[in-house]
XYZ file of C-alpha atoms in Angstrom:
304
model
C 39.280 122.405 -123.890
C 37.347 125.585 -124.747
C 33.999 125.392 -126.554
C 35.228 127.468 -129.514
C 38.161 125.095 -130.039
C 35.898 122.029 -129.945
C 33.498 123.579 -132.465
C 36.363 124.546 -134.803
C 37.805 121.012 -134.761
C 34.357 119.573 -135.351
C 33.612 121.801 -138.375
C 37.021 121.248 -139.997
C 36.827 117.465 -139.662
C 33.270 117.492 -140.990
C 34.340 119.384 -144.116
C 37.176 116.932 -144.805
C 35.003 113.879 -144.320
C 32.197 115.318 -146.428
C 34.634 115.876 -149.290
C 35.657 112.206 -149.086
C 32.090 110.892 -148.980
C 31.689 107.286 -150.060
C 28.718 106.069 -152.094
C 28.604 102.712 -150.311
C 27.265 102.322 -146.803
C 30.049 101.009 -144.534
C 29.508 98.211 -142.022
C 31.577 100.141 -139.469
C 30.799 103.715 -138.431
C 32.523 106.117 -136.087
C 30.518 109.015 -134.659
C 31.719 111.844 -132.465
C 30.029 115.016 -131.349
C 29.194 117.572 -128.718
C 26.156 117.929 -126.464
C 24.867 121.051 -124.720
C 23.187 119.719 -121.572
C 21.113 121.691 -119.116
C 21.319 119.744 -115.835
C 19.005 120.002 -112.848
C 20.764 118.474 -109.848
C 19.296 117.389 -106.505
C 22.207 116.450 -104.195
C 21.311 114.146 -101.328
C 22.171 116.886 -98.839
C 19.114 118.823 -100.072
C 16.504 116.044 -99.963
C 15.402 116.264 -96.320
C 12.325 118.394 -95.415
C 13.147 121.643 -93.614
C 9.755 123.294 -93.015
C 6.259 123.616 -94.402
C 5.204 125.149 -97.741
C 8.749 124.407 -98.860
C 9.662 125.749 -102.307
C 11.375 123.794 -105.051
C 15.148 123.697 -104.808
C 16.552 126.787 -106.524
C 19.888 127.681 -108.056
C 20.489 123.986 -108.863
C 20.941 124.122 -112.655
C 24.104 123.975 -114.731
C 24.634 124.245 -118.509
C 27.651 122.264 -119.722
C 29.143 121.188 -123.077
C 30.217 117.559 -123.177
C 31.917 115.436 -125.878
C 30.889 111.901 -126.843
C 31.829 109.255 -129.388
C 30.373 105.983 -130.687
C 31.758 103.134 -132.779
C 29.504 100.512 -134.343
C 30.596 97.555 -136.474
C 27.478 95.673 -137.547
C 29.530 93.278 -139.672
C 31.418 91.990 -136.627
C 28.467 92.643 -134.272
C 30.239 94.813 -131.735
C 30.617 98.443 -130.778
C 31.723 100.791 -128.028
C 31.086 104.336 -126.911
C 32.205 106.968 -124.418
C 30.286 109.754 -122.723
C 30.559 111.810 -119.567
C 28.770 114.286 -117.355
C 30.039 117.057 -115.124
C 27.524 119.103 -113.161
C 28.420 121.711 -110.564
C 26.043 123.925 -108.607
C 26.867 126.722 -106.188
C 24.771 127.675 -103.166
C 21.416 126.019 -103.939
C 18.624 126.955 -101.540
C 15.024 126.423 -100.452
C 12.505 128.867 -99.085
C 10.240 127.510 -96.360
C 8.009 128.655 -93.525
C 8.482 127.880 -89.851
C 5.940 128.302 -87.078
C 8.350 130.568 -85.224
C 8.676 133.248 -87.908
C 5.009 133.824 -88.781
C 4.196 134.896 -92.322
C 7.707 135.393 -93.672
C 9.638 132.589 -95.422
C 13.148 131.634 -94.376
C 15.895 130.962 -96.912
C 17.759 127.738 -96.192
C 21.009 127.483 -98.134
C 23.383 124.640 -98.925
C 26.990 124.381 -100.031
C 28.588 123.735 -103.413
C 28.007 120.308 -104.972
C 29.701 118.612 -107.923
C 29.228 115.215 -109.566
C 31.319 113.766 -112.401
C 30.752 110.541 -114.343
C 32.911 108.895 -117.018
C 31.439 105.942 -118.955
C 33.021 103.545 -121.439
C 30.666 100.869 -122.807
C 31.248 97.771 -124.958
C 28.279 96.427 -126.944
C 27.166 93.221 -128.624
C 25.020 93.927 -131.711
C 22.860 90.858 -132.430
C 20.831 92.645 -135.146
C 22.123 94.762 -137.995
C 19.394 97.394 -137.606
C 20.389 97.859 -133.923
C 16.758 97.798 -132.794
C 18.036 96.035 -129.664
C 21.550 95.556 -128.314
C 23.299 95.383 -124.970
C 26.723 95.329 -123.390
C 28.978 95.862 -120.409
C 30.483 99.131 -119.262
C 33.040 100.519 -116.856
C 32.510 103.844 -115.143
C 33.975 106.245 -112.623
C 31.831 108.452 -110.396
C 33.276 111.294 -108.319
C 31.190 113.402 -105.978
C 32.088 116.433 -103.879
C 30.144 118.650 -101.474
C 31.599 121.534 -99.482
C 30.398 124.243 -97.115
C 32.486 127.093 -95.757
C 30.633 129.465 -93.457
C 32.466 132.152 -91.516
C 29.478 134.312 -90.578
C 28.847 132.773 -87.169
C 31.801 130.401 -86.851
C 34.735 129.014 -88.753
C 32.889 126.074 -90.275
C 34.373 123.619 -92.786
C 32.160 120.786 -93.964
C 33.059 118.551 -96.894
C 32.013 115.155 -98.223
C 34.056 113.573 -101.024
C 33.471 110.227 -102.790
C 35.664 108.575 -105.440
C 34.325 105.305 -106.858
C 34.689 102.822 -109.743
C 32.270 100.202 -111.028
C 30.393 98.534 -113.865
C 27.154 99.021 -115.777
C 24.943 96.852 -118.008
C 23.769 99.217 -120.770
C 20.770 98.314 -122.940
C 20.061 100.241 -126.149
C 17.461 100.469 -128.904
C 17.572 102.443 -132.149
C 14.268 102.651 -134.050
C 14.046 104.280 -137.483
C 10.844 106.337 -137.651
C 11.367 108.018 -141.015
C 14.210 108.288 -143.472
C 16.982 109.919 -141.427
C 14.855 110.266 -138.264
C 15.578 107.850 -135.402
C 14.288 107.239 -131.897
C 17.029 106.253 -129.433
C 16.337 104.572 -126.096
C 18.816 103.689 -123.367
C 18.787 102.199 -119.892
C 21.974 101.775 -117.836
C 21.810 100.149 -114.390
C 25.140 100.539 -112.585
C 26.988 100.040 -109.331
C 30.269 101.545 -108.113
C 32.375 101.153 -104.970
C 34.868 103.513 -103.420
C 35.893 105.569 -100.409
C 34.113 108.429 -98.689
C 36.088 111.221 -97.034
C 33.868 113.156 -94.634
C 35.005 116.274 -92.723
C 33.039 118.390 -90.262
C 34.930 121.040 -88.302
C 33.672 124.099 -86.409
C 35.592 126.647 -84.341
C 34.117 129.695 -82.574
C 33.788 131.619 -79.323
C 30.855 130.490 -77.159
C 29.256 131.896 -74.003
C 28.622 129.604 -71.024
C 27.847 130.050 -67.306
C 27.125 133.651 -66.338
C 28.509 135.272 -69.469
C 31.833 133.481 -69.320
C 33.339 133.448 -72.817
C 35.529 130.651 -74.057
C 36.527 128.890 -77.250
C 34.471 126.139 -78.832
C 35.830 123.386 -81.057
C 34.068 120.515 -82.831
C 35.674 117.884 -85.068
C 34.388 114.716 -86.719
C 36.790 112.000 -87.872
C 35.640 109.029 -89.952
C 37.000 105.565 -90.599
C 39.245 105.866 -93.713
C 38.569 102.200 -94.559
C 34.854 102.707 -95.143
C 33.151 101.264 -98.225
C 30.736 103.481 -100.135
C 28.391 102.025 -102.741
C 26.592 104.017 -105.451
C 23.756 101.934 -106.913
C 21.558 103.488 -109.577
C 20.420 103.810 -113.164
C 20.426 106.229 -116.057
C 17.489 106.307 -118.495
C 17.643 108.274 -121.731
C 15.403 109.015 -124.709
C 16.343 111.085 -127.748
C 15.434 111.863 -131.338
C 18.172 112.192 -133.934
C 17.983 113.470 -137.489
C 20.637 112.862 -140.119
C 21.403 115.563 -142.700
C 24.171 116.221 -145.216
C 24.958 112.479 -145.083
C 27.505 112.853 -142.264
C 25.896 115.212 -139.765
C 23.356 114.262 -137.135
C 21.330 116.473 -134.791
C 20.077 115.247 -131.385
C 17.477 116.413 -128.894
C 16.952 114.323 -125.777
C 16.198 113.885 -122.109
C 18.022 111.834 -119.470
C 17.419 110.984 -115.827
C 19.968 109.579 -113.396
C 19.030 108.397 -109.915
C 21.292 106.634 -107.447
C 21.352 105.503 -103.838
C 24.562 106.246 -101.948
C 25.201 103.765 -99.151
C 28.148 103.917 -96.758
C 29.307 100.875 -94.793
C 31.763 101.120 -91.870
C 31.517 104.908 -91.848
C 32.329 104.909 -88.131
C 32.658 108.423 -86.739
C 34.389 109.852 -83.681
C 33.135 113.295 -82.610
C 35.244 115.617 -80.447
C 33.645 118.631 -78.731
C 35.615 121.056 -76.529
C 34.110 123.882 -74.456
C 36.838 126.275 -73.352
C 34.637 128.162 -70.892
C 34.322 125.047 -68.750
C 37.506 123.331 -69.973
C 35.546 120.208 -70.889
C 36.178 117.756 -73.739
C 33.476 115.339 -74.887
C 34.266 112.364 -77.118
C 31.672 109.980 -78.472
C 31.486 107.561 -81.358
C 28.851 106.672 -83.924
C 28.505 103.621 -86.128
C 26.846 104.993 -89.253
C 25.077 103.149 -92.019
C 23.802 105.860 -94.342
C 21.451 105.551 -97.295
C 21.040 108.703 -99.392
C 19.555 109.531 -102.818
C 21.260 111.600 -105.541
C 19.275 112.655 -108.649
C 19.988 114.685 -111.760
C 17.943 115.297 -114.919
C 18.975 116.946 -118.157
C 17.595 118.200 -121.449
C 20.189 118.322 -124.196
C 20.868 119.270 -127.792
C 23.710 117.691 -129.702
C 25.399 117.578 -133.074
C 27.690 114.844 -134.352
C 29.782 113.800 -137.315
C 29.682 110.231 -138.674
C 32.074 108.473 -141.017
């Protein structure tokens, strides 16, 4: 849905609800809104050192607009909420120095990376002021990384993960001043799914006294692998209520997870056409990689 459409729906519904304002404070509230989040993403493919005097990762930011909603019923001591994230970066890169190239830095580029998360949480509200509450959530995490490089060879490299799991969200809402609140959140989570890894290269290579022949490389992985994403999301925000129904947010969040693949057995095929030789060897992989993303966000919501 386009941003203009979301804003129009939000403003129209706010006007209707403001006209029907009630003088009594309800025990149940429903809040929905929109956040503008500026993500900084560090895919696990970019975390290994590549030289000395390495720069920070560049071209790894994405500004997205994401919906959210919350329901709280303090009378019945329960609530639920939904939020999501969708960050996509294209061609991030480092600059680093190598001993072989003297005083000039080398640009080391990566492929396109995308991570999506969908969270639905149920809460138990032991206290009416919601200074502390907790719950159980379900979530879906999808991750995709792809490289296509045709400068030196026909190279296709992709790594796709689809996973489902649970979280144990903990929340705190502290009223600082009239209408001004401090919101804290911590969500440890774990998901399990499948990892689809592809690495394929095709080119012409030169072997043995300038003899030219084709070159082919292919990696196949065990489709029955198990991939675990174990991590947490921590969040802090300030919110200010105005016009009785509207609320403005400014906040920061950090998400860090370890991606672990079990039974990711690989079979690698390498063919050298110049010598008409095929090499096949297997690997039993147990990988442990770290994915991180941070965000600063501004949000506005409507409560009734």
